[in-house]
């Protein structure tokens, strides 16, 4: 009898904890977003809406079999988990790293260059050198914005937007002048075998989909980031800067150095994401067109939906990838894959109220519990 | 001389949408609401405006300047509608304004693609450009100025200039404008003297929506003949110009001229013999507008950023 009441007490404790409330509010936003998406589908094409919607929910998992479907999801999740981490990490110091697209592009193209040109120099380590230099390139591109912020007080939103454009022009310019350019297809040359990231047998588990070390790296970095933010002085300094820069400064934190470091690390995450995506398999090419890469913006969605929590970002990255894979099969219903963006947008919109949703959750909880705890 | 006129006309096509949208953003941000949604709201306006023109031209009911004028109003109203979402989120629900604004930027291009497919059948909402005024009567005969401003002109240019003048007057000379600024600087103080903070902020966001909608059309009409779920990043650029212009209408005007001119040089350098003779790669020209903006920002005084003090902070009556 006594143990029962104890476990009940424990249950209420969990139900009332902040992290549980966060998860519930995230689930609420997802359900609301899905419902809104369904309504829009019903309005646009009533006949195919149900079929399309169930297809979206089951995604690639049903169409290509579970293993292949999971493979696709993991493959698409790698770059957006990392750009999501990039945005989430910088956001902790209060900076909105909208320039992640540019950093991602820099990382991707640097990795492709190292892969194609460095095959003979680096041998079997080509992939490793390529992803490291890709991360460095992303960091360097973020450093530009960081220096402008710290020394010239230029808002990183504006420098990020500008550097996204400059970035895509710079890489395309260099590509067109180099031997990496494949003129007939207007894309970058094929990467050699030694540059493909080791599969570690994961591709066999996931039905020959390009799943590899990349997903392990992405998840590991997210976990490390979590601990850095939670348990280290640097993480504390970052959060202090994000909450109140002046207060952090008067508390003896070198706020400029902290912002600089956090932005460069965020850039490295994005750069690494680009490198891992473009070296995941042969047949992946960077198109030499002047369009800004979407993964950077998707990263914003991932970070926001994950409530800027690195562990949350792993799951939201997988979730958005799951929706994207589901969206790929939309065309068979005469619908554009953009329905995924609509749903994502609505989910993110509700994310903005996560605070209110938590309040709402506690209100209901109080009713069930019979008074506040 | 022809080259100068060409540059002048192209610069106008480029700067007017930036000017209108940045001024829209100004109304929102001066009242304290961050508005990164400029891009999405522009697209919403451009979409309904182009849809209206598309169907009107198809049925042949109305065409020419009258059609353009009505489509601008429709675009503006659409902009207000979509901005209402941002207003409810950020003012009433005290949501994170970056997040709700960004959500609109993802939502609009996607939903317009779906709606275009469902109505027109293809992604692109196309129309015939019957809106260019080759020469404005009388005025186009003025030397130099006539060639610059009154030949190959669009109604949107005139509207942009009117919006600028009205914005300056409203913000600096009217009761509403001063209240708007007070609410953005110190909402608690404004509230304590009887200003309805929420109402003023709603109005700021609604004006922003109207101007962004018009700005979307002002971008589409001179520069292309279809809406294809994009305004080429002009909303983000306008946001940059808003910051570049330090939340001051006249500076925003100068900033948009500067950026428009740079972008024009980048796109038409190949028809200017002098630039071609330099033998510089086309990519360098493409980068110029963005790098130039960064350089100007870097070398203009570093402490002069006059962001509204309460920008991005939801107003909480309890904190008074």
XYZ file of C-alpha atoms in Angstrom:
693
model
C 0.000 0.000 0.000
C 2.774 2.352 0.971
C 4.884 1.603 -2.081
C 1.894 2.242 -4.321
C 1.333 5.731 -3.027
C 5.055 6.356 -3.333
C 5.102 5.418 -7.006
C 2.034 7.563 -7.567
C 3.880 10.468 -6.011
C 6.790 9.729 -8.315
C 4.425 9.738 -11.304
C 3.071 13.180 -10.466
C 6.597 14.398 -10.029
C 7.463 13.277 -13.560
C 4.230 14.672 -14.990
C 4.905 18.041 -13.391
C 8.574 18.204 -14.404
C 9.588 20.873 -16.883
C 11.241 18.502 -19.321
C 8.140 16.318 -19.508
C 6.025 19.412 -20.091
C 8.418 20.407 -22.902
C 7.992 17.048 -24.582
C 4.207 17.249 -24.245
C 4.114 20.752 -25.696
C 6.351 19.617 -28.583
C 3.959 16.742 -29.254
C 1.024 19.140 -29.101
C 2.645 21.398 -31.713
C 3.284 18.417 -33.955
C -0.306 17.201 -33.663
C -1.675 20.691 -34.290
C 0.615 21.067 -37.298
C -0.426 17.706 -38.708
C -4.100 18.530 -38.254
C -3.684 21.868 -39.983
C -1.822 20.118 -42.803
C -4.658 17.621 -43.172
C -7.211 20.419 -43.342
C -5.225 22.187 -46.048
C -4.948 18.930 -47.989
C -8.716 18.433 -47.692
C -9.314 21.933 -49.051
C -6.870 21.673 -51.933
C -7.669 18.189 -53.138
C -10.511 16.490 -51.236
C -10.384 13.235 -53.223
C -6.759 12.342 -52.625
C -6.289 14.031 -49.252
C -6.648 10.931 -47.069
C -4.395 8.792 -49.216
C -1.799 11.508 -49.430
C -1.936 12.150 -45.706
C -1.510 8.520 -44.677
C 1.316 8.309 -47.180
C 2.939 11.309 -45.541
C 2.567 9.738 -42.114
C 3.939 6.370 -43.093
C 6.396 8.069 -45.436
C 9.153 6.034 -46.971
C 8.628 3.444 -44.272
C 5.710 1.859 -46.089
C 6.563 2.616 -49.709
C 10.089 1.209 -49.798
C 9.966 -1.094 -46.819
C 10.869 -0.174 -43.280
C 14.613 -0.651 -43.522
C 15.080 1.321 -46.710
C 12.724 3.976 -45.413
C 14.703 4.331 -42.206
C 17.858 4.470 -44.315
C 16.530 7.432 -46.294
C 15.450 9.195 -43.124
C 18.865 8.811 -41.506
C 20.546 9.977 -44.714
C 18.479 13.160 -44.902
C 18.698 13.731 -41.160
C 22.496 14.080 -40.988
C 22.884 17.522 -42.609
C 19.830 19.056 -40.938
C 20.734 17.787 -37.475
C 24.078 19.519 -37.872
C 22.708 22.783 -39.284
C 20.076 22.596 -36.549
C 22.828 22.260 -33.948
C 24.618 25.161 -35.579
C 21.618 27.441 -35.197
C 20.701 26.119 -31.754
C 24.246 26.524 -30.442
C 24.636 30.108 -31.629
C 21.152 30.932 -30.338
C 22.331 30.125 -26.813
C 24.503 33.244 -26.921
C 21.594 35.178 -28.377
C 22.860 35.195 -31.964
C 20.554 34.063 -34.769
C 22.894 32.240 -37.152
C 20.878 32.699 -40.327
C 24.211 32.404 -42.145
C 24.266 28.636 -41.603
C 23.407 28.157 -45.298
C 26.593 29.898 -46.359
C 28.674 27.949 -43.849
C 27.051 24.718 -45.004
C 27.850 25.556 -48.638
C 31.450 26.368 -47.779
C 31.851 23.095 -45.902
C 30.255 21.082 -48.675
C 32.323 22.534 -51.499
C 35.584 22.445 -49.542
C 34.984 18.773 -48.814
C 34.261 18.092 -52.492
C 37.492 19.857 -53.490
C 39.571 17.888 -51.008
C 37.862 14.672 -52.090
C 38.388 15.180 -55.816
C 41.859 16.747 -55.778
C 43.345 15.134 -52.675
C 42.767 11.489 -53.536
C 46.438 10.833 -54.338
C 47.760 12.847 -51.439
C 45.647 11.576 -48.587
C 44.853 8.057 -49.781
C 42.441 6.216 -47.551
C 42.195 9.135 -45.161
C 40.750 11.414 -47.856
C 37.259 11.343 -46.379
C 38.545 12.276 -42.930
C 40.679 15.157 -44.179
C 37.764 16.303 -46.325
C 35.232 16.468 -43.519
C 37.704 18.115 -41.130
C 38.578 20.790 -43.677
C 34.889 21.128 -44.501
C 34.182 21.902 -40.868
C 37.097 24.348 -40.793
C 35.766 26.099 -43.897
C 32.368 26.488 -42.251
C 34.092 27.872 -39.169
C 36.107 30.354 -41.227
C 32.970 31.587 -42.973
C 31.279 32.054 -39.621
C 34.398 33.809 -38.329
C 33.802 36.593 -40.862
C 30.352 37.241 -39.419
C 31.664 36.811 -35.868
C 34.473 39.351 -36.340
C 32.071 41.828 -37.921
C 29.788 41.344 -34.933
C 32.422 41.619 -32.236
C 34.559 44.407 -33.683
C 32.123 46.388 -35.822
C 28.853 45.576 -34.025
C 27.175 44.325 -37.203
C 24.054 42.261 -36.521
C 24.760 38.643 -37.511
C 21.359 38.405 -39.195
C 22.330 40.979 -41.797
C 25.922 39.757 -42.226
C 24.624 36.182 -42.394
C 22.187 37.030 -45.202
C 24.900 38.853 -47.142
C 27.463 36.087 -46.587
C 25.004 33.434 -47.776
C 24.909 35.161 -51.155
C 28.632 35.893 -51.235
C 29.330 32.276 -50.263
C 27.399 30.725 -53.124
C 28.992 33.123 -55.621
C 32.491 32.484 -54.290
C 32.244 28.702 -54.464
C 30.681 28.700 -57.921
C 33.324 31.110 -59.173
C 36.135 28.916 -57.852
C 34.498 25.717 -59.107
C 34.140 27.091 -62.632
C 37.815 28.024 -62.675
C 38.963 24.604 -61.474
C 39.146 21.042 -62.706
C 36.443 20.021 -60.237
C 33.856 21.554 -62.571
C 32.007 19.172 -64.882
C 30.824 21.571 -67.529
C 28.444 19.291 -69.415
C 26.262 18.707 -66.356
C 26.985 22.043 -64.643
C 27.928 20.346 -61.418
C 30.992 19.221 -59.473
C 33.008 16.163 -60.470
C 32.323 12.727 -59.038
C 34.013 12.084 -55.697
C 36.433 9.122 -55.593
C 35.826 5.935 -53.603
C 38.286 6.813 -50.861
C 36.379 10.034 -50.144
C 33.102 8.302 -49.383
C 32.483 8.218 -45.660
C 32.923 4.694 -44.209
C 29.653 2.779 -44.147
C 30.612 0.492 -41.241
C 28.096 -2.002 -42.567
C 25.225 0.375 -41.786
C 24.205 0.426 -45.435
C 23.531 -3.312 -45.248
C 21.240 -2.828 -42.270
C 19.358 -0.094 -44.109
C 18.897 -1.700 -47.509
C 21.815 -0.106 -49.407
C 20.864 3.431 -48.488
C 23.851 5.741 -47.990
C 23.801 5.500 -44.211
C 27.270 5.779 -42.734
C 29.468 7.120 -39.981
C 27.856 10.517 -40.643
C 24.765 9.841 -38.555
C 26.934 8.582 -35.693
C 29.073 11.731 -35.872
C 25.979 13.950 -35.927
C 24.414 12.259 -32.905
C 27.724 12.203 -31.017
C 28.248 15.921 -31.611
C 24.731 16.646 -30.402
C 25.384 14.728 -27.176
C 28.741 16.430 -26.630
C 27.116 19.806 -27.262
C 24.491 18.989 -24.678
C 27.128 18.363 -22.036
C 29.197 21.378 -23.050
C 26.169 23.604 -22.600
C 25.070 21.973 -19.393
C 28.272 21.149 -17.546
C 31.121 23.399 -18.676
C 32.142 26.945 -17.858
C 32.067 27.821 -21.541
C 28.477 26.617 -21.806
C 27.548 28.662 -18.761
C 29.231 31.742 -20.202
C 27.393 31.281 -23.472
C 24.016 31.071 -21.785
C 24.861 34.058 -19.598
C 25.659 36.093 -22.726
C 22.425 34.956 -24.317
C 20.316 35.984 -21.351
C 21.894 39.367 -20.729
C 25.073 40.460 -22.416
C 25.709 43.418 -20.137
C 25.141 41.368 -17.001
C 27.504 38.699 -18.322
C 30.112 41.366 -18.981
C 29.863 42.810 -15.485
C 30.087 39.317 -14.033
C 33.534 39.081 -15.565
C 32.719 37.070 -18.677
C 34.593 38.080 -21.800
C 31.404 38.382 -23.830
C 33.119 39.156 -27.128
C 35.334 36.104 -26.937
C 32.367 33.947 -25.977
C 30.282 35.159 -28.916
C 33.212 34.725 -31.283
C 33.876 31.186 -30.109
C 30.240 30.125 -30.175
C 29.695 31.472 -33.693
C 32.812 29.808 -35.059
C 31.842 26.473 -33.493
C 28.330 26.896 -34.914
C 29.887 27.513 -38.329
C 31.974 24.370 -37.989
C 28.838 22.325 -37.269
C 27.168 23.654 -40.405
C 30.312 23.126 -42.482
C 30.615 19.570 -41.219
C 26.964 18.982 -42.123
C 27.661 20.043 -45.704
C 30.761 17.859 -45.912
C 28.992 14.779 -44.532
C 26.041 15.155 -46.904
C 28.073 15.564 -50.074
C 30.495 12.759 -49.232
C 27.788 10.308 -48.183
C 27.697 8.561 -51.534
C 28.971 8.785 -55.054
C 26.525 10.486 -57.342
C 26.036 13.452 -55.035
C 27.013 16.659 -56.785
C 26.929 20.334 -55.966
C 24.911 22.051 -58.715
C 26.660 25.178 -59.919
C 23.624 27.465 -59.726
C 23.188 30.674 -57.769
C 20.589 29.311 -55.362
C 21.113 29.328 -51.630
C 21.124 25.861 -50.110
C 17.951 25.034 -48.212
C 19.555 22.883 -45.508
C 20.615 25.994 -43.628
C 17.033 27.223 -43.413
C 15.727 23.751 -42.597
C 18.235 23.781 -39.756
C 16.400 26.780 -38.334
C 13.201 24.732 -38.297
C 14.968 21.787 -36.696
C 16.551 23.943 -34.007
C 13.351 25.791 -33.174
C 11.223 22.661 -33.093
C 13.844 21.007 -30.890
C 13.465 23.925 -28.461
C 17.170 24.641 -29.031
C 18.054 21.590 -26.956
C 20.810 19.494 -28.628
C 19.153 16.211 -27.695
C 15.809 17.552 -28.885
C 17.488 18.569 -32.150
C 18.477 14.941 -32.847
C 14.824 13.927 -32.664
C 13.434 16.889 -34.575
C 16.096 16.392 -37.238
C 14.916 12.811 -37.646
C 11.298 13.971 -37.586
C 11.745 16.608 -40.302
C 13.717 14.094 -42.376
C 10.844 11.634 -41.913
C 8.394 14.233 -43.201
C 10.701 15.068 -46.099
C 10.942 11.429 -47.125
C 7.152 11.169 -46.873
C 6.869 14.307 -48.980
C 8.992 12.770 -51.728
C 6.145 10.359 -52.436
C 3.514 13.094 -52.692
C 3.768 13.451 -56.437
C 1.946 10.184 -57.001
C -1.104 11.885 -55.485
C -0.754 14.858 -57.782
C 0.438 16.938 -54.863
C 3.607 18.912 -54.471
C 6.099 17.862 -51.773
C 5.710 21.441 -50.476
C 2.885 20.193 -48.245
C 5.743 19.120 -45.951
C 6.938 22.717 -45.738
C 3.403 23.840 -44.958
C 3.154 21.377 -42.087
C 6.655 22.233 -40.857
C 5.797 25.926 -40.944
C 2.629 25.422 -38.954
C 4.462 23.288 -36.413
C 7.140 25.952 -36.041
C 4.460 28.599 -35.728
C 2.974 26.744 -32.786
C 6.487 26.254 -31.384
C 6.583 29.987 -30.876
C 3.882 29.523 -28.245
C 5.554 26.590 -26.494
C 5.445 28.623 -23.297
C 1.676 29.065 -23.571
C 1.207 25.400 -24.474
C 3.117 24.401 -21.354
C 0.838 26.632 -19.278
C -2.140 24.979 -20.929
C -0.713 21.544 -20.140
C -0.193 22.410 -16.475
C -3.731 23.770 -16.301
C -5.158 20.454 -17.524
C -2.809 18.564 -15.233
C -4.060 20.568 -12.270
C -7.629 19.617 -13.161
C -6.767 15.905 -13.255
C -4.653 16.137 -10.147
C -7.362 18.058 -8.357
C -5.665 21.329 -7.549
C -2.159 22.583 -8.141
C 0.745 20.589 -6.836
C 24.283 58.886 -71.859
C 21.951 56.020 -72.701
C 23.869 53.818 -70.310
C 23.281 56.263 -67.474
C 19.551 56.224 -68.192
C 19.552 52.450 -68.311
C 21.318 52.258 -64.954
C 18.909 54.810 -63.499
C 15.819 52.941 -64.668
C 17.111 49.550 -63.549
C 18.093 50.946 -60.172
C 14.548 52.174 -59.711
C 13.119 48.729 -60.531
C 15.421 47.255 -57.934
C 15.259 49.818 -55.134
C 11.543 50.600 -55.050
C 10.447 47.177 -53.753
C 13.309 47.212 -51.245
C 12.320 50.693 -50.120
C 8.631 49.871 -49.720
C 9.259 46.639 -47.833
C 11.965 48.097 -45.601
C 9.618 50.962 -44.713
C 6.976 48.374 -43.914
C 9.415 46.613 -41.624
C 10.134 49.979 -40.059
C 6.519 50.406 -38.941
C 6.552 46.990 -37.310
C 9.949 47.289 -35.653
C 9.491 50.895 -34.519
C 6.528 49.643 -32.511
C 8.699 46.933 -30.981
C 7.787 43.834 -32.977
C 10.645 42.036 -34.701
C 9.569 41.218 -38.214
C 11.711 38.743 -40.061
C 8.585 37.693 -41.997
C 9.038 40.411 -44.646
C 10.008 37.837 -47.274
C 6.977 35.647 -46.672
C 4.530 38.537 -46.553
C 5.964 39.921 -49.807
C 5.382 36.557 -51.447
C 1.804 36.393 -50.192
C 1.081 39.797 -51.695
C 2.852 38.980 -54.940
C 0.890 35.738 -55.211
C -2.623 37.134 -54.873
C -1.711 40.219 -56.887
C -0.405 38.096 -59.751
C -3.356 35.709 -59.482
C -5.739 38.644 -59.822
C -3.883 40.032 -62.834
C -3.666 36.557 -64.368
C -7.413 35.910 -64.204
C -8.433 39.449 -65.120
C -6.205 39.424 -68.199
C -7.531 36.010 -69.128
C -11.126 37.164 -68.966
C -10.241 40.561 -70.406
C -12.389 42.504 -67.943
C -9.796 45.104 -67.135
C -6.176 45.771 -68.001
C -3.487 48.410 -67.806
C -2.841 50.822 -64.940
C -6.285 50.328 -63.404
C -5.678 46.604 -63.096
C -2.251 47.242 -61.597
C -3.701 49.594 -59.019
C -6.407 47.129 -57.945
C -3.894 44.282 -57.802
C -1.665 46.387 -55.546
C -4.550 46.906 -53.152
C -5.319 43.186 -53.198
C -1.657 42.399 -52.562
C -1.625 44.824 -49.658
C -4.728 43.315 -48.104
C -3.288 39.811 -48.453
C -0.143 41.035 -46.758
C -2.261 42.345 -43.903
C -4.072 39.022 -43.636
C -0.921 36.971 -43.350
C 0.632 39.535 -41.012
C -2.350 39.135 -38.741
C -0.947 35.694 -37.857
C 2.318 37.294 -36.819
C 0.467 39.985 -34.889
C -1.705 37.545 -32.957
C 1.342 35.421 -32.187
C 3.684 38.163 -31.105
C 1.320 40.665 -29.461
C -1.610 38.691 -28.084
C 0.138 35.404 -27.397
C 3.523 36.939 -26.542
C 5.254 34.342 -28.675
C 8.864 34.324 -29.772
C 8.818 36.805 -32.666
C 11.749 35.352 -34.552
C 10.102 31.948 -34.610
C 6.640 33.066 -35.676
C 8.094 35.367 -38.338
C 10.298 32.636 -39.682
C 7.366 30.211 -39.776
C 5.581 32.609 -42.140
C 8.628 32.647 -44.396
C 8.453 28.871 -44.813
C 4.679 28.727 -44.946
C 3.966 31.209 -47.731
C 6.170 29.886 -50.567
C 4.949 26.340 -49.880
C 1.260 27.197 -49.683
C 1.430 29.414 -52.780
C 2.943 26.538 -54.747
C 0.081 24.284 -53.628
C -2.556 26.909 -54.370
C -1.034 27.789 -57.751
C -1.084 24.124 -58.716
C -4.667 23.790 -57.543
C -5.928 26.856 -59.447
C -3.684 27.751 -62.383
C -2.411 24.204 -62.844
C 1.292 25.086 -62.904
C 3.680 26.539 -60.361
C 4.121 29.826 -62.191
C 1.377 32.416 -62.091
C 2.135 34.289 -65.283
C 0.748 37.471 -66.809
C 1.422 39.854 -69.679
C 3.269 43.023 -68.823
C 0.944 45.795 -69.970
C 1.947 48.111 -67.162
C 5.043 49.840 -68.451
C 4.620 53.494 -69.324
C 7.063 54.098 -72.170
C 6.935 57.841 -71.791
C 4.941 59.860 -69.316
C 3.253 62.697 -71.220
C 4.909 66.134 -70.874
C 7.161 65.106 -67.952
C 9.238 62.783 -70.104
C 10.256 65.764 -72.235
C 12.238 67.325 -69.412
C 15.899 66.858 -70.247
C 17.853 64.271 -68.194
C 15.217 63.917 -65.459
C 12.584 62.977 -68.006
C 14.794 60.255 -69.407
C 15.728 58.989 -65.964
C 12.394 58.912 -64.224
C 9.619 59.279 -66.754
C 10.577 56.884 -69.523
C 10.021 53.128 -69.281
C 8.486 53.927 -65.915
C 6.111 52.016 -63.679
C 3.337 53.238 -61.447
C 5.002 51.397 -58.570
C 7.887 53.873 -58.586
C 5.549 56.777 -57.949
C 3.766 54.786 -55.252
C 7.081 53.951 -53.587
C 8.031 57.622 -53.406
C 4.599 58.534 -52.035
C 4.950 55.811 -49.380
C 8.333 57.211 -48.392
C 7.034 60.759 -47.991
C 3.923 59.650 -46.120
C 5.984 57.376 -43.858
C 8.340 60.181 -42.887
C 5.410 62.486 -42.133
C 3.435 59.858 -40.225
C 6.360 58.695 -38.126
C 7.762 62.075 -37.248
C 4.868 64.493 -37.412
C 1.701 62.715 -36.306
C 0.364 61.653 -32.950
C 0.109 58.058 -34.144
C 3.728 57.996 -35.335
C 5.079 59.331 -32.073
C 2.965 56.862 -30.134
C 4.252 54.069 -32.337
C 7.827 55.024 -31.513
C 7.061 55.421 -27.809
C 5.597 51.931 -27.700
C 8.730 50.546 -29.323
C 11.096 52.371 -26.998
C 9.389 52.065 -23.644
C 6.001 50.350 -23.692
C 5.604 50.592 -19.913
C 5.923 54.367 -20.018
C 3.617 54.566 -23.020
C 1.047 52.423 -21.239
C 1.209 54.526 -18.113
C 0.129 57.617 -20.071
C -2.837 55.798 -21.536
C -1.552 54.486 -24.864
C -2.982 51.085 -25.776
C 0.273 49.212 -26.447
C -1.324 46.160 -28.050
C -3.461 48.245 -30.389
C -0.536 50.352 -31.566
C 1.611 47.270 -32.121
C -1.185 45.592 -34.071
C -1.466 48.669 -36.258
C 2.301 48.718 -36.801
C 2.316 45.100 -37.954
C -0.761 45.624 -40.150
C 0.780 48.638 -41.894
C 3.890 46.542 -42.366
C 1.806 43.765 -43.925
C 0.090 46.171 -46.318
C 3.375 47.698 -47.462
C 5.098 44.318 -47.808
C 2.233 43.055 -49.960
C 2.550 46.070 -52.234
C 6.324 45.641 -52.169
C 5.916 42.082 -53.430
C 4.055 43.360 -56.483
C 6.512 46.233 -56.905
C 9.215 43.607 -57.212
C 7.350 41.320 -59.621
C 5.907 43.861 -62.055
C 9.059 45.559 -63.397
C 11.424 42.600 -63.017
C 9.552 39.563 -64.313
C 6.254 38.414 -65.794
C 5.393 35.588 -63.435
C 5.222 34.710 -59.778
C 7.056 31.435 -59.157
C 6.887 31.129 -55.360
C 9.820 33.451 -54.899
C 10.687 37.103 -54.542
C 14.398 36.377 -54.994
C 15.307 37.007 -51.376
C 14.213 40.653 -51.563
C 12.440 40.369 -48.223
C 15.651 39.356 -46.483
C 17.528 42.070 -48.333
C 14.927 44.615 -47.265
C 15.379 43.449 -43.698
C 19.098 44.014 -44.088
C 18.379 47.486 -45.494
C 16.164 48.243 -42.513
C 19.085 47.524 -40.186
C 21.525 49.164 -42.601
C 19.283 52.246 -42.533
C 19.348 52.144 -38.735
C 15.550 52.272 -38.411
C 15.422 55.779 -39.895
C 13.261 56.345 -42.999
C 15.609 58.728 -44.767
C 18.601 56.501 -44.181
C 16.567 53.554 -45.425
C 15.915 55.544 -48.605
C 19.640 56.156 -49.090
C 20.463 52.541 -48.247
C 17.992 51.226 -50.796
C 19.362 53.541 -53.512
C 22.849 52.323 -52.691
C 21.885 48.671 -52.755
C 19.696 49.056 -55.840
C 22.529 50.759 -57.708
C 25.022 48.074 -56.709
C 22.648 45.312 -57.741
C 21.977 47.030 -61.061
C 25.668 47.370 -61.812
C 26.047 43.688 -60.980
C 23.330 42.657 -63.414
C 24.011 44.948 -66.390
C 27.779 45.390 -66.223
C 28.140 43.406 -69.432
C 26.450 46.151 -71.447
C 28.832 48.797 -70.120
C 31.996 48.787 -72.258
C 34.141 50.185 -69.459
C 33.420 47.291 -67.107
C 33.812 44.710 -69.826
C 37.225 46.134 -70.692
C 38.342 45.497 -67.100
C 37.993 41.779 -67.740
C 36.632 41.036 -64.280
C 34.741 37.806 -63.738
C 30.963 38.030 -63.670
C 30.843 36.402 -60.233
C 32.762 39.298 -58.755
C 30.085 41.654 -60.028
C 27.378 39.458 -58.533
C 29.056 39.680 -55.149
C 29.485 43.455 -55.205
C 26.107 44.455 -53.703
C 26.531 42.152 -50.731
C 30.191 42.860 -50.048
C 29.665 46.597 -50.513
C 26.848 46.547 -47.947
C 29.053 44.727 -45.455
C 31.918 47.149 -46.056
C 29.723 50.205 -45.673
C 28.341 48.771 -42.445
C 31.816 47.932 -41.199
C 33.133 51.420 -41.806
C 30.141 53.411 -40.704
C 30.307 54.335 -37.058
C 30.065 51.228 -34.924
C 28.066 52.616 -32.046
C 25.351 54.355 -33.987
C 22.944 51.446 -34.064
C 19.655 52.873 -32.971
C 17.525 49.791 -32.627
C 14.208 50.445 -30.845
C 14.830 49.650 -27.190
C 11.890 47.265 -26.726
C 12.380 45.463 -30.059
C 11.470 41.783 -29.817
C 10.270 41.983 -26.229
C 6.600 41.065 -25.767
C 4.838 43.619 -23.610
C 3.878 42.285 -20.227
C 1.618 44.580 -18.248
C 2.876 43.061 -15.029
C 6.397 44.358 -15.621
C 5.284 47.982 -15.426
